[in-house]
Amino acid sequence: MKPECSLDECELLERSRRAVENGIGRGHTGFVYDVAYHPDGRHVVSAAWDGSARVWDVATGRELGRFEHDGANVHSVAVHPNGRWVATLTRNNSVSLWDFTTFERLH
């Protein structure tokens, strides 16, 4: 039996399935705790306990860049609706704001 979902939900589920098949998250050396889709639908950001959040190309599974946290476990990530910024939260409750295209920490 096929699960019922809206067109948008089904598309997101299908993109997620393809992203995993393409190897998204395999570059992390720690547990991947959270993921967030970029508004363009072509990128996903993963947060892991290896002290990084990483940007991935959904179609290829290739890592495009990373946000380093000096070893602090990253357990939450969000992408702003305009796609320009990424927010991360570490296990020690440190919040950082990053530029999506340059991977620079803004705050």
PDB file of C-alpha atoms in Angstrom:
ATOM      1  CA  MET A   1       0.000   0.000   0.000  1.00  0.00           C
ATOM      2  CA  LYS A   2       1.400   3.370  -1.042  1.00  0.00           C
ATOM      3  CA  PRO A   3       1.330   6.098   1.648  1.00  0.00           C
ATOM      4  CA  GLU A   4      -0.997   9.008   1.079  1.00  0.00           C
ATOM      5  CA  CYS A   5       0.598  12.422   0.876  1.00  0.00           C
ATOM      6  CA  SER A   6       0.116  15.768  -0.798  1.00  0.00           C
ATOM      7  CA  LEU A   7       2.022  16.439  -4.027  1.00  0.00           C
ATOM      8  CA  ASP A   8       4.533  18.645  -2.165  1.00  0.00           C
ATOM      9  CA  GLU A   9       4.997  16.054   0.594  1.00  0.00           C
ATOM     10  CA  CYS A  10       5.463  13.237  -1.918  1.00  0.00           C
ATOM     11  CA  GLU A  11       8.010  15.279  -3.869  1.00  0.00           C
ATOM     12  CA  LEU A  12       9.954  16.044  -0.679  1.00  0.00           C
ATOM     13  CA  LEU A  13       9.920  12.367   0.305  1.00  0.00           C
ATOM     14  CA  GLU A  14      11.155  11.368  -3.158  1.00  0.00           C
ATOM     15  CA  ARG A  15      13.945  13.980  -3.072  1.00  0.00           C
ATOM     16  CA  SER A  16      14.963  12.755   0.374  1.00  0.00           C
ATOM     17  CA  ARG A  17      15.079   9.148  -0.822  1.00  0.00           C
ATOM     18  CA  ARG A  18      17.279  10.124  -3.782  1.00  0.00           C
ATOM     19  CA  ALA A  19      19.526  12.242  -1.561  1.00  0.00           C
ATOM     20  CA  VAL A  20      20.206   9.312   0.742  1.00  0.00           C
ATOM     21  CA  GLU A  21      20.818   6.992  -2.216  1.00  0.00           C
ATOM     22  CA  ASN A  22      23.324   9.521  -3.602  1.00  0.00           C
ATOM     23  CA  GLY A  23      25.308   9.427  -0.371  1.00  0.00           C
ATOM     24  CA  ILE A  24      24.329  12.609   1.432  1.00  0.00           C
ATOM     25  CA  GLY A  25      25.720  12.553   4.930  1.00  0.00           C
ATOM     26  CA  ARG A  26      28.366   9.890   4.300  1.00  0.00           C
ATOM     27  CA  GLY A  27      31.183  12.406   4.753  1.00  0.00           C
ATOM     28  CA  HIS A  28      30.342  12.994   8.407  1.00  0.00           C
ATOM     29  CA  THR A  29      32.378  11.127  10.995  1.00  0.00           C
ATOM     30  CA  GLY A  30      29.705  11.488  13.672  1.00  0.00           C
ATOM     31  CA  PHE A  31      25.982  10.842  13.965  1.00  0.00           C
ATOM     32  CA  VAL A  32      23.871  13.006  11.620  1.00  0.00           C
ATOM     33  CA  TYR A  33      21.343  14.571  13.944  1.00  0.00           C
ATOM     34  CA  ASP A  34      19.353  16.958  11.735  1.00  0.00           C
ATOM     35  CA  VAL A  35      18.870  17.994   8.114  1.00  0.00           C
ATOM     36  CA  ALA A  36      17.230  20.983   6.439  1.00  0.00           C
ATOM     37  CA  TYR A  37      16.382  21.593   2.802  1.00  0.00           C
ATOM     38  CA  HIS A  38      17.496  24.790   1.097  1.00  0.00           C
ATOM     39  CA  PRO A  39      14.518  26.638  -0.447  1.00  0.00           C
ATOM     40  CA  ASP A  40      15.846  25.942  -3.953  1.00  0.00           C
ATOM     41  CA  GLY A  41      15.258  22.204  -3.376  1.00  0.00           C
ATOM     42  CA  ARG A  42      18.671  21.366  -4.849  1.00  0.00           C
ATOM     43  CA  HIS A  43      20.655  21.514  -1.619  1.00  0.00           C
ATOM     44  CA  VAL A  44      20.367  20.020   1.840  1.00  0.00           C
ATOM     45  CA  VAL A  45      22.284  20.965   4.983  1.00  0.00           C
ATOM     46  CA  SER A  46      23.123  18.277   7.538  1.00  0.00           C
ATOM     47  CA  ALA A  47      24.116  18.760  11.180  1.00  0.00           C
ATOM     48  CA  ALA A  48      26.254  16.154  12.906  1.00  0.00           C
ATOM     49  CA  TRP A  49      28.038  15.285  16.090  1.00  0.00           C
ATOM     50  CA  ASP A  50      31.405  15.534  14.338  1.00  0.00           C
ATOM     51  CA  GLY A  51      31.354  19.302  14.925  1.00  0.00           C
ATOM     52  CA  SER A  52      30.170  20.309  11.472  1.00  0.00           C
ATOM     53  CA  ALA A  53      27.156  21.177   9.385  1.00  0.00           C
ATOM     54  CA  ARG A  54      27.582  20.430   5.691  1.00  0.00           C
ATOM     55  CA  VAL A  55      25.950  21.511   2.440  1.00  0.00           C
ATOM     56  CA  TRP A  56      25.184  18.772  -0.084  1.00  0.00           C
ATOM     57  CA  ASP A  57      24.033  18.684  -3.691  1.00  0.00           C
ATOM     58  CA  VAL A  58      20.853  16.595  -3.657  1.00  0.00           C
ATOM     59  CA  ALA A  59      21.257  15.328  -7.235  1.00  0.00           C
ATOM     60  CA  THR A  60      24.847  14.111  -6.900  1.00  0.00           C
ATOM     61  CA  GLY A  61      25.336  13.628  -3.162  1.00  0.00           C
ATOM     62  CA  ARG A  62      28.520  15.695  -3.385  1.00  0.00           C
ATOM     63  CA  GLU A  63      29.574  17.792  -0.394  1.00  0.00           C
ATOM     64  CA  LEU A  64      29.766  21.454  -1.432  1.00  0.00           C
ATOM     65  CA  GLY A  65      31.030  22.994   1.798  1.00  0.00           C
ATOM     66  CA  ARG A  66      30.893  22.924   5.551  1.00  0.00           C
ATOM     67  CA  PHE A  67      30.377  25.034   8.629  1.00  0.00           C
ATOM     68  CA  GLU A  68      32.953  24.067  11.307  1.00  0.00           C
ATOM     69  CA  HIS A  69      32.138  24.357  15.010  1.00  0.00           C
ATOM     70  CA  ASP A  70      35.475  23.657  16.722  1.00  0.00           C
ATOM     71  CA  GLY A  71      34.435  20.165  17.779  1.00  0.00           C
ATOM     72  CA  ALA A  72      31.083  21.050  19.354  1.00  0.00           C
ATOM     73  CA  ASN A  73      28.325  18.590  18.432  1.00  0.00           C
ATOM     74  CA  VAL A  74      25.873  20.250  16.049  1.00  0.00           C
ATOM     75  CA  HIS A  75      22.367  19.016  16.688  1.00  0.00           C
ATOM     76  CA  SER A  76      20.120  21.460  14.844  1.00  0.00           C
ATOM     77  CA  VAL A  77      20.208  23.299  11.529  1.00  0.00           C
ATOM     78  CA  ALA A  78      17.811  25.639   9.714  1.00  0.00           C
ATOM     79  CA  VAL A  79      17.964  27.464   6.390  1.00  0.00           C
ATOM     80  CA  HIS A  80      16.381  30.905   6.147  1.00  0.00           C
ATOM     81  CA  PRO A  81      13.502  31.080   3.626  1.00  0.00           C
ATOM     82  CA  ASN A  82      15.526  33.484   1.461  1.00  0.00           C
ATOM     83  CA  GLY A  83      18.284  30.835   1.213  1.00  0.00           C
ATOM     84  CA  ARG A  84      21.094  33.224   2.135  1.00  0.00           C
ATOM     85  CA  TRP A  85      21.682  32.161   5.737  1.00  0.00           C
ATOM     86  CA  VAL A  86      22.041  28.976   7.738  1.00  0.00           C
ATOM     87  CA  ALA A  87      21.569  28.808  11.507  1.00  0.00           C
ATOM     88  CA  THR A  88      23.137  26.068  13.599  1.00  0.00           C
ATOM     89  CA  LEU A  89      22.745  25.088  17.240  1.00  0.00           C
ATOM     90  CA  THR A  90      25.363  23.083  19.101  1.00  0.00           C
ATOM     91  CA  ARG A  91      24.896  20.792  22.057  1.00  0.00           C
ATOM     92  CA  ASN A  92      26.307  23.480  24.369  1.00  0.00           C
ATOM     93  CA  ASN A  93      23.488  25.846  23.196  1.00  0.00           C
ATOM     94  CA  SER A  94      25.722  27.995  21.013  1.00  0.00           C
ATOM     95  CA  VAL A  95      23.835  29.465  18.043  1.00  0.00           C
ATOM     96  CA  SER A  96      25.719  30.521  14.906  1.00  0.00           C
ATOM     97  CA  LEU A  97      24.559  32.282  11.755  1.00  0.00           C
ATOM     98  CA  TRP A  98      26.393  31.459   8.513  1.00  0.00           C
ATOM     99  CA  ASP A  99      26.470  32.741   4.950  1.00  0.00           C
ATOM    100  CA  PHE A 100      25.199  29.945   2.713  1.00  0.00           C
ATOM    101  CA  THR A 101      27.409  30.775  -0.283  1.00  0.00           C
ATOM    102  CA  THR A 102      30.704  31.694   1.411  1.00  0.00           C
ATOM    103  CA  PHE A 103      30.402  29.363   4.450  1.00  0.00           C
ATOM    104  CA  GLU A 104      31.581  32.223   6.674  1.00  0.00           C
ATOM    105  CA  ARG A 105      30.314  32.598  10.228  1.00  0.00           C
ATOM    106  CA  LEU A 106      28.362  35.863  10.504  1.00  0.00           C
ATOM    107  CA  HIS A 107      27.516  35.626  14.198  1.00  0.00           C
TER     108      HIS A 107
END
